[in-house]
PDB file of N, CA and C in Angstrom:
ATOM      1  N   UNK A 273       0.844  -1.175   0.000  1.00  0.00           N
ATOM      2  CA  UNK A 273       0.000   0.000   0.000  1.00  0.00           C
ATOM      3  C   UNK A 273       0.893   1.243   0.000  1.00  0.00           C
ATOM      4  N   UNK A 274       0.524   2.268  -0.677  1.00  0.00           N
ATOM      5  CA  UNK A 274       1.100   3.481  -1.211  1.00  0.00           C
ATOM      6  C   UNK A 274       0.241   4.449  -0.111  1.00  0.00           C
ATOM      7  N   UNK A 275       1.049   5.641   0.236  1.00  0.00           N
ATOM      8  CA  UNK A 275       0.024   7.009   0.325  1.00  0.00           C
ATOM      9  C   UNK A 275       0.275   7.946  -0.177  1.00  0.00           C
ATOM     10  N   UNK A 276      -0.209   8.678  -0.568  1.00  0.00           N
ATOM     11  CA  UNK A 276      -0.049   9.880  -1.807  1.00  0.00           C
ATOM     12  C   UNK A 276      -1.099  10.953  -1.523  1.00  0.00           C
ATOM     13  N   UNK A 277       0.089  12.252  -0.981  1.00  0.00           N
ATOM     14  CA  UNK A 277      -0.327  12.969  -0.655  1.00  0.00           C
ATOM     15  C   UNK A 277      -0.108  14.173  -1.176  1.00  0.00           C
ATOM     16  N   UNK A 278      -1.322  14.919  -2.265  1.00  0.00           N
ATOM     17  CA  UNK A 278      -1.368  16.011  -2.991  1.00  0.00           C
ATOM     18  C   UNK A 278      -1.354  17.268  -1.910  1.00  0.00           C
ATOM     19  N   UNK A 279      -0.516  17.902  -1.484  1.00  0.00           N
ATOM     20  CA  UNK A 279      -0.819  19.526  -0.981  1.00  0.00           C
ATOM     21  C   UNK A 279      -0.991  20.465  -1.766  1.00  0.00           C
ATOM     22  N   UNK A 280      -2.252  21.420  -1.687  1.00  0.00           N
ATOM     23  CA  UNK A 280      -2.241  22.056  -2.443  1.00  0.00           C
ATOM     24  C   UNK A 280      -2.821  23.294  -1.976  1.00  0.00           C
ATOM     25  N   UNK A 281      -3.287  24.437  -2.118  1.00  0.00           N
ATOM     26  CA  UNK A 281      -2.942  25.743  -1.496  1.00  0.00           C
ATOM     27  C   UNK A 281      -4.503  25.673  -0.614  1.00  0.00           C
ATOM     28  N   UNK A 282      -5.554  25.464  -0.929  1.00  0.00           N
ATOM     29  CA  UNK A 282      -7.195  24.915  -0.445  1.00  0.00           C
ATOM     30  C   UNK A 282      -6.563  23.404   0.699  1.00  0.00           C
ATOM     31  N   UNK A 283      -6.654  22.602  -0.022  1.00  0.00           N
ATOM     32  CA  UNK A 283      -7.200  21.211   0.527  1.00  0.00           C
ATOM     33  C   UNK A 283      -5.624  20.201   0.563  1.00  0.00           C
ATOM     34  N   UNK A 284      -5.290  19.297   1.358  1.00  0.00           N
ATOM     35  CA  UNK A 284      -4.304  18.399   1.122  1.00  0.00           C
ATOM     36  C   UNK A 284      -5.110  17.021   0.914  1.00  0.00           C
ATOM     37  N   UNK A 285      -5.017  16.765  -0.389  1.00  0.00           N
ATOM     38  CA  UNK A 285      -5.819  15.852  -0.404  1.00  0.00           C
ATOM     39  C   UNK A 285      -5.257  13.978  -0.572  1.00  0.00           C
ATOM     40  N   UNK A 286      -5.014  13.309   0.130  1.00  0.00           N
ATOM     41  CA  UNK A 286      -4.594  12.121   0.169  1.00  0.00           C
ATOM     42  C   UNK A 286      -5.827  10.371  -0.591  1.00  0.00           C
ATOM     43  N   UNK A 287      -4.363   9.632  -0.455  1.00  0.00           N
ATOM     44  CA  UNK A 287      -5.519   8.880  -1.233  1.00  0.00           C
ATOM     45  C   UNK A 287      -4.523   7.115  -0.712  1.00  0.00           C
ATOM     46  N   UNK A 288      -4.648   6.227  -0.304  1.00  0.00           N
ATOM     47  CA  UNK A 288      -4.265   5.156  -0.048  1.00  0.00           C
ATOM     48  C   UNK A 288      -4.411   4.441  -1.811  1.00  0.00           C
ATOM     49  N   UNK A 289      -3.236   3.466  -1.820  1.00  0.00           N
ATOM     50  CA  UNK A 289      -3.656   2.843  -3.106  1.00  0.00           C
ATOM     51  C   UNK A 289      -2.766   1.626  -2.637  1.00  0.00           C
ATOM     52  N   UNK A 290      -3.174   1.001  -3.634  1.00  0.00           N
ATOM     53  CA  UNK A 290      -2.526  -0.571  -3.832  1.00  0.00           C
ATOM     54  C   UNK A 290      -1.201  -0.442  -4.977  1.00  0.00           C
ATOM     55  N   UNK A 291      -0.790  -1.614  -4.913  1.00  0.00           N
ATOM     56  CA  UNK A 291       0.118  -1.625  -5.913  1.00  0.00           C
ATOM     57  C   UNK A 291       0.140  -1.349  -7.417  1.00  0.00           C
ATOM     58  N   UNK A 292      -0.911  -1.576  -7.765  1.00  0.00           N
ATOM     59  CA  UNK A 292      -1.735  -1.106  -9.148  1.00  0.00           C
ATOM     60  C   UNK A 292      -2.251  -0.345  -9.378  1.00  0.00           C
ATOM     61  N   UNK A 293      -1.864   0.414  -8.258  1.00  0.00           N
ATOM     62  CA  UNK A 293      -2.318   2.675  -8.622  1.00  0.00           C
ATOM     63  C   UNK A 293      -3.745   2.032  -8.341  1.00  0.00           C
ATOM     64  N   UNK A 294      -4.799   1.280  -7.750  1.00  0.00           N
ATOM     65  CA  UNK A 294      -6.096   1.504  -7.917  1.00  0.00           C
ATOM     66  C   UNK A 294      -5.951   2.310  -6.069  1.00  0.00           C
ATOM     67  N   UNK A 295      -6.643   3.291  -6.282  1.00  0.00           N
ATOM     68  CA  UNK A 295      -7.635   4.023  -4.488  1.00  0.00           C
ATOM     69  C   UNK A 295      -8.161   2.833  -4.273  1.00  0.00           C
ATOM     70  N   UNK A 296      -7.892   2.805  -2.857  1.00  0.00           N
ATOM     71  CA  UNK A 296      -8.178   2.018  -1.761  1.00  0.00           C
ATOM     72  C   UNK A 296      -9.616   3.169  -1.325  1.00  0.00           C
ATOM     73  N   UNK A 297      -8.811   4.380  -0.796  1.00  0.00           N
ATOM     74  CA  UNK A 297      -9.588   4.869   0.332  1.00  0.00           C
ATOM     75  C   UNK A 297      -8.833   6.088  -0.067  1.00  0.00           C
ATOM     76  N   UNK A 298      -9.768   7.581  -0.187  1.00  0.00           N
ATOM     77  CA  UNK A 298      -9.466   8.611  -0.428  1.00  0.00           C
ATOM     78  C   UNK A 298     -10.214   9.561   0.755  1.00  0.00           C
ATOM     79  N   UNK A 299      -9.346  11.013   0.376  1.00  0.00           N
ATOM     80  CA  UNK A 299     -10.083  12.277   1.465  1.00  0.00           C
ATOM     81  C   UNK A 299      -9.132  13.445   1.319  1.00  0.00           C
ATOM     82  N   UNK A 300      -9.309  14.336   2.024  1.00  0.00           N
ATOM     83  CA  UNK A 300      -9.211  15.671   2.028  1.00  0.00           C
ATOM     84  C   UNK A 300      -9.014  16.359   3.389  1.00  0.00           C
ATOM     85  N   UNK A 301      -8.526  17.504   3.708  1.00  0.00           N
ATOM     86  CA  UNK A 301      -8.164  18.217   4.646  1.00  0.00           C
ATOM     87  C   UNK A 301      -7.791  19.470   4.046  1.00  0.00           C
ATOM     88  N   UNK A 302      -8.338  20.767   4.972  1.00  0.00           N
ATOM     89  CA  UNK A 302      -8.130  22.066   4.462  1.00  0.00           C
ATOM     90  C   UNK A 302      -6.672  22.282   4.612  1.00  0.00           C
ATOM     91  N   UNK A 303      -5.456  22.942   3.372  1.00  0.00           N
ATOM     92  CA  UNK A 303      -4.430  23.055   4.278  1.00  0.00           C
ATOM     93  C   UNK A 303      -4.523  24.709   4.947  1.00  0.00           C
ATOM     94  N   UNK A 304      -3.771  24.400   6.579  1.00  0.00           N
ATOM     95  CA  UNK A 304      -3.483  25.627   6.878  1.00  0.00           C
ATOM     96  C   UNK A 304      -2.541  26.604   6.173  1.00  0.00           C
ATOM     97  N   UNK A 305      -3.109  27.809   6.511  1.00  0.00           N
ATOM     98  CA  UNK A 305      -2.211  28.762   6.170  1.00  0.00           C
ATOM     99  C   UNK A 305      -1.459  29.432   6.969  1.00  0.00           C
ATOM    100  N   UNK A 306      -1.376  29.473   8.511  1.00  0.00           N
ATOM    101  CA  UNK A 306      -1.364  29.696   9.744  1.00  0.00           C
ATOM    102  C   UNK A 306       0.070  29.746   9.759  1.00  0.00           C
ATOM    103  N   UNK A 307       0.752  28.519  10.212  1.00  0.00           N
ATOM    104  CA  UNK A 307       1.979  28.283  10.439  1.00  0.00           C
ATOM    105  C   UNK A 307       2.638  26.848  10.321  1.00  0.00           C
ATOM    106  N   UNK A 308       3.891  26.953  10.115  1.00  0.00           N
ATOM    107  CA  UNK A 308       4.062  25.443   9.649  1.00  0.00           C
ATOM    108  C   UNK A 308       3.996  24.820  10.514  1.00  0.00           C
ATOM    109  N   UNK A 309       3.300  24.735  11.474  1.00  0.00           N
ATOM    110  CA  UNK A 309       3.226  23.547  13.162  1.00  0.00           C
ATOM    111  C   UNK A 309       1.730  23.348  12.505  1.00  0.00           C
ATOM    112  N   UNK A 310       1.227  24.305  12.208  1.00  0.00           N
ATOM    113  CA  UNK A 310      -0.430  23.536  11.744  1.00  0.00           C
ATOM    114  C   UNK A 310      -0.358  22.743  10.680  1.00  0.00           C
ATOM    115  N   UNK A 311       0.364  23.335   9.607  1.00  0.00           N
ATOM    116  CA  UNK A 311       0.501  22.375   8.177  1.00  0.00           C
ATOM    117  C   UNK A 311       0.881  20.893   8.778  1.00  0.00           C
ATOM    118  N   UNK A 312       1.960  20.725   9.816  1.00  0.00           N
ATOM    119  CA  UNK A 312       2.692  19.777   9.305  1.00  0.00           C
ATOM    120  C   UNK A 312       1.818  18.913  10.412  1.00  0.00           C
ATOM    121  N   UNK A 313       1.035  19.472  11.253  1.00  0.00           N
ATOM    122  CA  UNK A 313      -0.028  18.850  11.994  1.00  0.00           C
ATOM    123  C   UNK A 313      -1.102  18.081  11.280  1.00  0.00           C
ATOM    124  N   UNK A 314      -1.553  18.587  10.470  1.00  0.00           N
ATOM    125  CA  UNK A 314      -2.184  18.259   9.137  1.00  0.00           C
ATOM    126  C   UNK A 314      -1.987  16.326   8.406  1.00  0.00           C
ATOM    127  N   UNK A 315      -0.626  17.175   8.318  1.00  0.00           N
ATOM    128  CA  UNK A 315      -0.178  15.617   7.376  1.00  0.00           C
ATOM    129  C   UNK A 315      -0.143  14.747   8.283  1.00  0.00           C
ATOM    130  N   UNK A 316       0.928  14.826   9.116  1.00  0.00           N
ATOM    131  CA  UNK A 316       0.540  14.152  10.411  1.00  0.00           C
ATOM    132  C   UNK A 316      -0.404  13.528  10.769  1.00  0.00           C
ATOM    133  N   UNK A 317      -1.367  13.677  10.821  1.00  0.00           N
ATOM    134  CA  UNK A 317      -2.696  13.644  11.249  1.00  0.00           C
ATOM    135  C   UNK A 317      -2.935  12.329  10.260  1.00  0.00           C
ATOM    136  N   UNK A 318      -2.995  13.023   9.346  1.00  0.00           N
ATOM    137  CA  UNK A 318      -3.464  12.147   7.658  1.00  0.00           C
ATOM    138  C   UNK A 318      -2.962  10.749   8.150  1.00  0.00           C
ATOM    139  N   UNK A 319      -1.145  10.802   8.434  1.00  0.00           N
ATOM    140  CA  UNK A 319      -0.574   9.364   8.230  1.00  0.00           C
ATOM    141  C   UNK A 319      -0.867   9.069   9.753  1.00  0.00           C
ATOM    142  N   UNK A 320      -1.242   9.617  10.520  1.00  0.00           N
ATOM    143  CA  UNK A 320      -1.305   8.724  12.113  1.00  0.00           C
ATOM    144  C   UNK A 320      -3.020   8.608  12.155  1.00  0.00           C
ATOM    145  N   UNK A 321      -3.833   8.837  11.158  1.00  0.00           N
ATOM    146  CA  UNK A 321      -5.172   8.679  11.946  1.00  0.00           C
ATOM    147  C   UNK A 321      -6.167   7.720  10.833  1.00  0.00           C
ATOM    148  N   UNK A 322      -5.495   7.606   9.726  1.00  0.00           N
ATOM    149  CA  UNK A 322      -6.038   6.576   8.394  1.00  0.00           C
ATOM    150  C   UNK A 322      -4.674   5.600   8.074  1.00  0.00           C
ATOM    151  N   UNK A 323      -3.891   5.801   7.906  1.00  0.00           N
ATOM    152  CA  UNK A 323      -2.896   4.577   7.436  1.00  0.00           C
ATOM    153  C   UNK A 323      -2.999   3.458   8.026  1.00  0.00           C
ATOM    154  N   UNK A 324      -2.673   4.017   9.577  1.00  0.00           N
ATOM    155  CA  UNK A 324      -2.098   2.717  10.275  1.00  0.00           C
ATOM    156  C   UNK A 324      -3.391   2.102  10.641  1.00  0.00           C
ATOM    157  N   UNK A 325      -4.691   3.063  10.634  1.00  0.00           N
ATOM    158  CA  UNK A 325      -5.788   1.854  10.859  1.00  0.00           C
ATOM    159  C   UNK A 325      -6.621   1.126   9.567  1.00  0.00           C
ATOM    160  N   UNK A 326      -6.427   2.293   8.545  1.00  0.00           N
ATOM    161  CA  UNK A 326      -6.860   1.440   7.450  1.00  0.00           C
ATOM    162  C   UNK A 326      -6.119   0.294   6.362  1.00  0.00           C
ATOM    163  N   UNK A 327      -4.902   0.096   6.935  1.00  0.00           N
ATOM    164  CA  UNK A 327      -4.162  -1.126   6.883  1.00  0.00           C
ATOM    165  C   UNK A 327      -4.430  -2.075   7.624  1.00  0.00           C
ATOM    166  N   UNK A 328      -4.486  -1.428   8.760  1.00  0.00           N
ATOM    167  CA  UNK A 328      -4.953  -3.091   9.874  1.00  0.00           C
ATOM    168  C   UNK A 328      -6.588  -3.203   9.102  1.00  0.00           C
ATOM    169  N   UNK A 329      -7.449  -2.683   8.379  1.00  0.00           N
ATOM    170  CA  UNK A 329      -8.742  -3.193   8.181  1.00  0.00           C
ATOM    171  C   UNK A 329      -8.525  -3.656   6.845  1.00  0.00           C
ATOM    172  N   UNK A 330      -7.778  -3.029   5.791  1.00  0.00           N
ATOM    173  CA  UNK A 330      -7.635  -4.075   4.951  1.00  0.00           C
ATOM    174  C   UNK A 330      -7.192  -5.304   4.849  1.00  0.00           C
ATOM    175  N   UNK A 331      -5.873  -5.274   5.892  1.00  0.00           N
ATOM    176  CA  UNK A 331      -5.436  -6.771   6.118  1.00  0.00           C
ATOM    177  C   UNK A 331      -6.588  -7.589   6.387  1.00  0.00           C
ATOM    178  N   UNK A 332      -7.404  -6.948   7.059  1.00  0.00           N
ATOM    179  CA  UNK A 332      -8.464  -7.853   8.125  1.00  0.00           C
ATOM    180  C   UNK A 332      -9.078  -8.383   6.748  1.00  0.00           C
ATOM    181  N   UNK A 333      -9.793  -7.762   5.775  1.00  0.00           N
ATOM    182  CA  UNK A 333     -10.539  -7.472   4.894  1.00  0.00           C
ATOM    183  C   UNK A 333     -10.190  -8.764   3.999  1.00  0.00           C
ATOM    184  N   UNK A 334      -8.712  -8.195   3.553  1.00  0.00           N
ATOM    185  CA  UNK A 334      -8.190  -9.534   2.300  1.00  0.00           C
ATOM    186  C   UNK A 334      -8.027 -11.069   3.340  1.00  0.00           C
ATOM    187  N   UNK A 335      -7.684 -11.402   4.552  1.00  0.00           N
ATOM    188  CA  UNK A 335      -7.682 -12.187   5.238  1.00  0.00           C
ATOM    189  C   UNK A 335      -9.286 -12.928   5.106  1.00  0.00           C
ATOM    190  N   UNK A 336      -9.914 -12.560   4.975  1.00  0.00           N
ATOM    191  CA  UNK A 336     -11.405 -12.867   5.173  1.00  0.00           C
ATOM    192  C   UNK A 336     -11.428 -13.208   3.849  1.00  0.00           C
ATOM    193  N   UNK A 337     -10.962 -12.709   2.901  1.00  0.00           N
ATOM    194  CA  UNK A 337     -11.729 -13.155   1.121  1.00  0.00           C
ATOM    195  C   UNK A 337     -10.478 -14.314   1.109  1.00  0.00           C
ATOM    196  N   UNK A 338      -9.686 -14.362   1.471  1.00  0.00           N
ATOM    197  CA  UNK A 338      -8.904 -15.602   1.264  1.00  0.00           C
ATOM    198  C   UNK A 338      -8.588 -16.715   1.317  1.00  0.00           C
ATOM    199  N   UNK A 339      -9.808 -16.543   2.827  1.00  0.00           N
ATOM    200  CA  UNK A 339     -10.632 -17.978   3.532  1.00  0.00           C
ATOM    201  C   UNK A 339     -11.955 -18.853   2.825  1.00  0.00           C
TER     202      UNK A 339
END
């Protein structure tokens, strides 16, 4: 699994994918303009609050179709 994360001057918009470029699981976040402790709070956020759990649910996910 890939994450790919577009920043862009509005929205940072991320997207989980598989090995075959297909989206898993996509979304969005406003970026700040504030200061770079908010920006980088931001991304942050992105990879500590969807990666690490929407990996443990896909594992769960393909584990189940494999049975």
């Amino acid at each position: 699994m890939y994450l790919v994360i577009d920043i862009g001057g509005t929205f940072a918009k991320y997207a989980l994918m598989d090995a075959a470029a297909n989206i898993v699981i996509k979304g969005k976040r406003l970026t700040p303009r504030t200061n770079l402790t908010d920006f980088e709070n931001v991304i942050f956020s992105i990879i500590d609050e969807h990666v690490l759990s929407d990996i443990k649910e896909l594992q769960s996910v393909v584990q189940e179709q494999l049975m």
